[in-house]
mmCIF file of C-alpha atoms in Angstrom:
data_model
loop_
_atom_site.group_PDB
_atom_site.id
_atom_site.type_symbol
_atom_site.label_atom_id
_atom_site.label_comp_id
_atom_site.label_asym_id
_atom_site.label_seq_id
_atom_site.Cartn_x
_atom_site.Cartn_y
_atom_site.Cartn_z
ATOM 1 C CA UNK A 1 -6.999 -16.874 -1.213
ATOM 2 C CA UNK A 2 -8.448 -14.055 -3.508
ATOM 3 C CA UNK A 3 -11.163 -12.320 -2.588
ATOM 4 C CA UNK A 4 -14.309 -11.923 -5.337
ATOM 5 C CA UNK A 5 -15.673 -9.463 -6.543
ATOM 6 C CA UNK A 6 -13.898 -6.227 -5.707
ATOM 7 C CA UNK A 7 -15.231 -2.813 -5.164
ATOM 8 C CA UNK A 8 -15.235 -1.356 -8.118
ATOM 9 C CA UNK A 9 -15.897 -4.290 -10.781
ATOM 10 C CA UNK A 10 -14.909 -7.867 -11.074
ATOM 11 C CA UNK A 11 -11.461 -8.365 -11.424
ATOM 12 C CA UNK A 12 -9.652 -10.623 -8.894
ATOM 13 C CA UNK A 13 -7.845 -9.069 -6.678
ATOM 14 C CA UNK A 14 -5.530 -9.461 -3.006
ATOM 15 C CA UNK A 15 -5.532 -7.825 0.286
ATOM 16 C CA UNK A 16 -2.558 -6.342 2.338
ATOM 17 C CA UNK A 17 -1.152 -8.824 5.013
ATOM 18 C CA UNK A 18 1.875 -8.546 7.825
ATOM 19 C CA UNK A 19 1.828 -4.937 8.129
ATOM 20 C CA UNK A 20 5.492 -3.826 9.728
ATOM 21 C CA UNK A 21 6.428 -0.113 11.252
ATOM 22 C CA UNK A 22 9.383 0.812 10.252
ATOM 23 C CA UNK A 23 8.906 4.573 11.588
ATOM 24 C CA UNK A 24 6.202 6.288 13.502
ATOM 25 C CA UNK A 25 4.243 4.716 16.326
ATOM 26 C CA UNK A 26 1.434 2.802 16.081
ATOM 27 C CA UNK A 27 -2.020 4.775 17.695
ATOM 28 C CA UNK A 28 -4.862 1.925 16.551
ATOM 29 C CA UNK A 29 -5.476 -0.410 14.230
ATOM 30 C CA UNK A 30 -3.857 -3.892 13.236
ATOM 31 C CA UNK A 31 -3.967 -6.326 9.818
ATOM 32 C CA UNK A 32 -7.851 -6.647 9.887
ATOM 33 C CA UNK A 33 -7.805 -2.433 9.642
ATOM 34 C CA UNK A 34 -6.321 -2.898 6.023
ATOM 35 C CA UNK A 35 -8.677 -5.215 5.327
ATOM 36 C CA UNK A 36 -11.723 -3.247 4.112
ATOM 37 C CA UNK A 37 -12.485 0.131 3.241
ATOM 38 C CA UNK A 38 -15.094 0.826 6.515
ATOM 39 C CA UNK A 39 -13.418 3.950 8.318
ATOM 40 C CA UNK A 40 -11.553 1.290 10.634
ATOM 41 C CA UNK A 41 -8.006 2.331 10.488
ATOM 42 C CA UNK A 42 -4.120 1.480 10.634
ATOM 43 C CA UNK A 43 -3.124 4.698 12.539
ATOM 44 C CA UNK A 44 0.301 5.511 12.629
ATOM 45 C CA UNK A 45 1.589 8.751 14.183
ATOM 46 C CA UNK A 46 4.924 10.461 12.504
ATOM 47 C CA UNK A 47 8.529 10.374 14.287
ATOM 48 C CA UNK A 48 8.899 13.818 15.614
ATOM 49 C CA UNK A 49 12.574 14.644 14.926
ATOM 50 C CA UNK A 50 13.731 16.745 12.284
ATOM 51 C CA UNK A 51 11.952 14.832 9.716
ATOM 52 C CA UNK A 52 7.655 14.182 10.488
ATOM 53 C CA UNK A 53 7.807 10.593 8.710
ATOM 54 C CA UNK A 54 5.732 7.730 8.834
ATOM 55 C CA UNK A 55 7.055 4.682 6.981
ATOM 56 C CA UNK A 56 5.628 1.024 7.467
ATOM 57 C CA UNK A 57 5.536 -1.976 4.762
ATOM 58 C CA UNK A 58 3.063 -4.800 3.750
ATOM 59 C CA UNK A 59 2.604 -6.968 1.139
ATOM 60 C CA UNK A 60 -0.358 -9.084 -0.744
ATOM 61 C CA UNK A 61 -1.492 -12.118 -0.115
ATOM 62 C CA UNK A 62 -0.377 -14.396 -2.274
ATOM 63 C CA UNK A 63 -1.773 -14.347 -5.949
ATOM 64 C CA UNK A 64 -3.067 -17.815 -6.353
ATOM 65 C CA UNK A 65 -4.891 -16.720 -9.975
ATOM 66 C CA UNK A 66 -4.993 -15.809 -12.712
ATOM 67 C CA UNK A 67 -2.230 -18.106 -13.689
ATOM 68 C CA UNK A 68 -0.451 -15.243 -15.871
ATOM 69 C CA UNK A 69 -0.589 -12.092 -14.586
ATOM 70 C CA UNK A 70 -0.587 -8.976 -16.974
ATOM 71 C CA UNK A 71 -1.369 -5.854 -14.690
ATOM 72 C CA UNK A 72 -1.284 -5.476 -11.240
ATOM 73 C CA UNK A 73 -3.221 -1.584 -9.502
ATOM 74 C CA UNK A 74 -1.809 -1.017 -6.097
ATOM 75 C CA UNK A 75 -5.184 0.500 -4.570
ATOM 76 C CA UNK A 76 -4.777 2.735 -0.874
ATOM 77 C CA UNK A 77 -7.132 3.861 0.675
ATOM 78 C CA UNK A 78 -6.807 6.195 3.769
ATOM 79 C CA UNK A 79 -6.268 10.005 4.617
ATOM 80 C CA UNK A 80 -3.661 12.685 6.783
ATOM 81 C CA UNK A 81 -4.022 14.447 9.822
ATOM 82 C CA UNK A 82 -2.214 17.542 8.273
ATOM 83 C CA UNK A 83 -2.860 18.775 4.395
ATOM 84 C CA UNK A 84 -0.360 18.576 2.131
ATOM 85 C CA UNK A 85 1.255 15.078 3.245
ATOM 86 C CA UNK A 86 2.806 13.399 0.851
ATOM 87 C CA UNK A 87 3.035 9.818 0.504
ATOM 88 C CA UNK A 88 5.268 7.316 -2.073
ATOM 89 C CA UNK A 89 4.941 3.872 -2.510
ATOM 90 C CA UNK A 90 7.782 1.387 -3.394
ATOM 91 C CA UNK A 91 8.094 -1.553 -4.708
ATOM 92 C CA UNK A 92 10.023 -4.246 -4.772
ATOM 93 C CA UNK A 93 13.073 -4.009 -7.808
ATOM 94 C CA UNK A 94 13.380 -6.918 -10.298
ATOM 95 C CA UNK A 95 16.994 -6.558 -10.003
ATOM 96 C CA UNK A 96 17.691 -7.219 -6.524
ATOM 97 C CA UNK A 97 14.458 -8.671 -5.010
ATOM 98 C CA UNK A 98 14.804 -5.836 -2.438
ATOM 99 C CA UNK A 99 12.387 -2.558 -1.923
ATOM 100 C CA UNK A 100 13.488 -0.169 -4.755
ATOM 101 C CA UNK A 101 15.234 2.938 -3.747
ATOM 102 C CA UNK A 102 13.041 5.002 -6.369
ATOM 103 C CA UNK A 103 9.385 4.833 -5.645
ATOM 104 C CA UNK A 104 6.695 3.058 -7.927
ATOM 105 C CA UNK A 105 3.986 6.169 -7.335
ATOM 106 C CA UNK A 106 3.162 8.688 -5.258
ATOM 107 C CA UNK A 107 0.832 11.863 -4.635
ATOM 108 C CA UNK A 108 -0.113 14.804 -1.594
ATOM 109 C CA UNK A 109 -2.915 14.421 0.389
ATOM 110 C CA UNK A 110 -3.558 18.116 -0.327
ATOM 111 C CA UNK A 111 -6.865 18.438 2.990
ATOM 112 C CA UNK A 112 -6.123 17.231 6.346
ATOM 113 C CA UNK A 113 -8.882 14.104 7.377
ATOM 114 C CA UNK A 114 -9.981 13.734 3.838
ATOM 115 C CA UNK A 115 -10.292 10.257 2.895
ATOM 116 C CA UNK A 116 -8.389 9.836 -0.754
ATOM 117 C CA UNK A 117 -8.084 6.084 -2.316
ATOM 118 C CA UNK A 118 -5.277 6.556 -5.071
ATOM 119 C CA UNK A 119 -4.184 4.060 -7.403
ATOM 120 C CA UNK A 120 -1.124 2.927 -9.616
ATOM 121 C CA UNK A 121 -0.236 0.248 -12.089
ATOM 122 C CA UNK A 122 3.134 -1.548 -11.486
ATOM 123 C CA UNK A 123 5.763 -1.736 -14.281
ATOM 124 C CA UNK A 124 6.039 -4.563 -16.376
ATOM 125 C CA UNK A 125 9.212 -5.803 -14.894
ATOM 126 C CA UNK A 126 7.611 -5.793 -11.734
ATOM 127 C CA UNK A 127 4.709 -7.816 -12.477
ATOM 128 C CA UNK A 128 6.990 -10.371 -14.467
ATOM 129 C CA UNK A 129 8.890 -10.877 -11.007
ATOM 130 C CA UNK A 130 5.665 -11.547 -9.400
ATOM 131 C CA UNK A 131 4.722 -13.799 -12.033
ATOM 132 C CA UNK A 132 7.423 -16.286 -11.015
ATOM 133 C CA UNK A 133 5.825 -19.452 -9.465
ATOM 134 C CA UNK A 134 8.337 -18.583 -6.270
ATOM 135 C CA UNK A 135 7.465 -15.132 -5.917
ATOM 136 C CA UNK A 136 3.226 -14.525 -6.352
ATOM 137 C CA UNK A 137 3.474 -11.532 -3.834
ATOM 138 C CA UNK A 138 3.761 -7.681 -4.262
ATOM 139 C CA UNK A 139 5.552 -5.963 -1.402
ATOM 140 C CA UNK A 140 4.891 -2.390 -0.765
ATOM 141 C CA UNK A 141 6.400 0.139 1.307
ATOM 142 C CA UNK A 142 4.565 3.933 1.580
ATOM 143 C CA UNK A 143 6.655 6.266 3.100
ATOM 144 C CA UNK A 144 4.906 9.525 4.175
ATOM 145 C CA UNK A 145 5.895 13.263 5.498
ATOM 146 C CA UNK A 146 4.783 16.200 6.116
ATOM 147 C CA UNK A 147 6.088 19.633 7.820
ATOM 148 C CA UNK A 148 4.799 18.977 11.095
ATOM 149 C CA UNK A 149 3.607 15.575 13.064
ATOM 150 C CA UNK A 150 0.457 14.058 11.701
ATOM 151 C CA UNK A 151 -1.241 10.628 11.743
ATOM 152 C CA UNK A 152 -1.477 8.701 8.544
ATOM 153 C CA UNK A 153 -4.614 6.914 8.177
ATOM 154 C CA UNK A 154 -4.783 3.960 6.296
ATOM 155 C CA UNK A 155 -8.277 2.301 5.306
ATOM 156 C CA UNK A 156 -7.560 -0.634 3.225
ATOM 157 C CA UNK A 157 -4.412 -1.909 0.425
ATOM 158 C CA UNK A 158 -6.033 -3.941 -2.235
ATOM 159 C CA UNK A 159 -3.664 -5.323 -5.484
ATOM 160 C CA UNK A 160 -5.761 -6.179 -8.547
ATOM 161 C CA UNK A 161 -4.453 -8.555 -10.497
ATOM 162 C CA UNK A 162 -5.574 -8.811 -14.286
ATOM 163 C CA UNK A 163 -4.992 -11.801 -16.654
#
């Protein structure tokens, strides 16, 4: 069910659910982490091969209202154990109903243990896939790295969805 009013204003908007590792081990945190932005954490440490990645997918709950959607903001909030992490979300493409292989957004958490909530609005072909009465969910996959292992730190995913 969505949530009112979100931090920052009024619009409606969805939390992350069914959070999934896909690499890096889990150190803390669960679902209810990603809930709210309080400082409680989904802590994942990076693999420690040749490449320091931490990748793990979620998606929204399901995006009951408004009946049309015009605009969806992916919202994450969360921070890096090392500086100059970088982390890209994908999304899911139109096309194939899978994870894109080109990501939606991204940006470098450029301090180590600074907390940095970054947003992005999805492309319209995105949000008219998610507007299909069998669909109503945004799936999102952040894939981080860095030079050397680090935890990623994620606070809370929040999609906005505007009429």
């Amino acid at each position: 069910a969505p949530v009112y009013p979100p931090p920052p204003g009024s619009e409606i908007y969805y939390l992350g659910v069914n959070p999934t590792i896909l690499q890096g081990t889990l150190v803390s945190g669960n679902l209810t982490s990603l809930q709210s932005a309080d400082q409680n954490y989904f802590r994942v440490t990076s693999t420690s091969g040749a490449d320091k990645v931490v990748i793990w997918h979620s998606q929204s709950q399901s995006m009951t209202a408004p009946q049309t959607i015009n605009s969806i903001e992916v919202r994450h909030t969360g921070k890096s154990s090392r500086n100059n992490t970088s982390i890209q979300f994908f999304v899911v493409d139109p096309n194939t109903g899978n994870f894109s292989t080109t990501p939606a957004s991204g940006f470098t958490f450029t301090s180590a243990d600074t907390v940095e909530t970054y947003s992005f609005i999805l492309d319209t072909a995105v949000v008219s896939y998610v507007n299909q009465p069998s669909i109503r969910i945004v799936k999102l996959k952040i894939e981080s790295s860095a030079s050397a292992t680090y935890d990623l730190y994620s606070d809370q995913v929040m999609f906005i969805a505007s009429p």
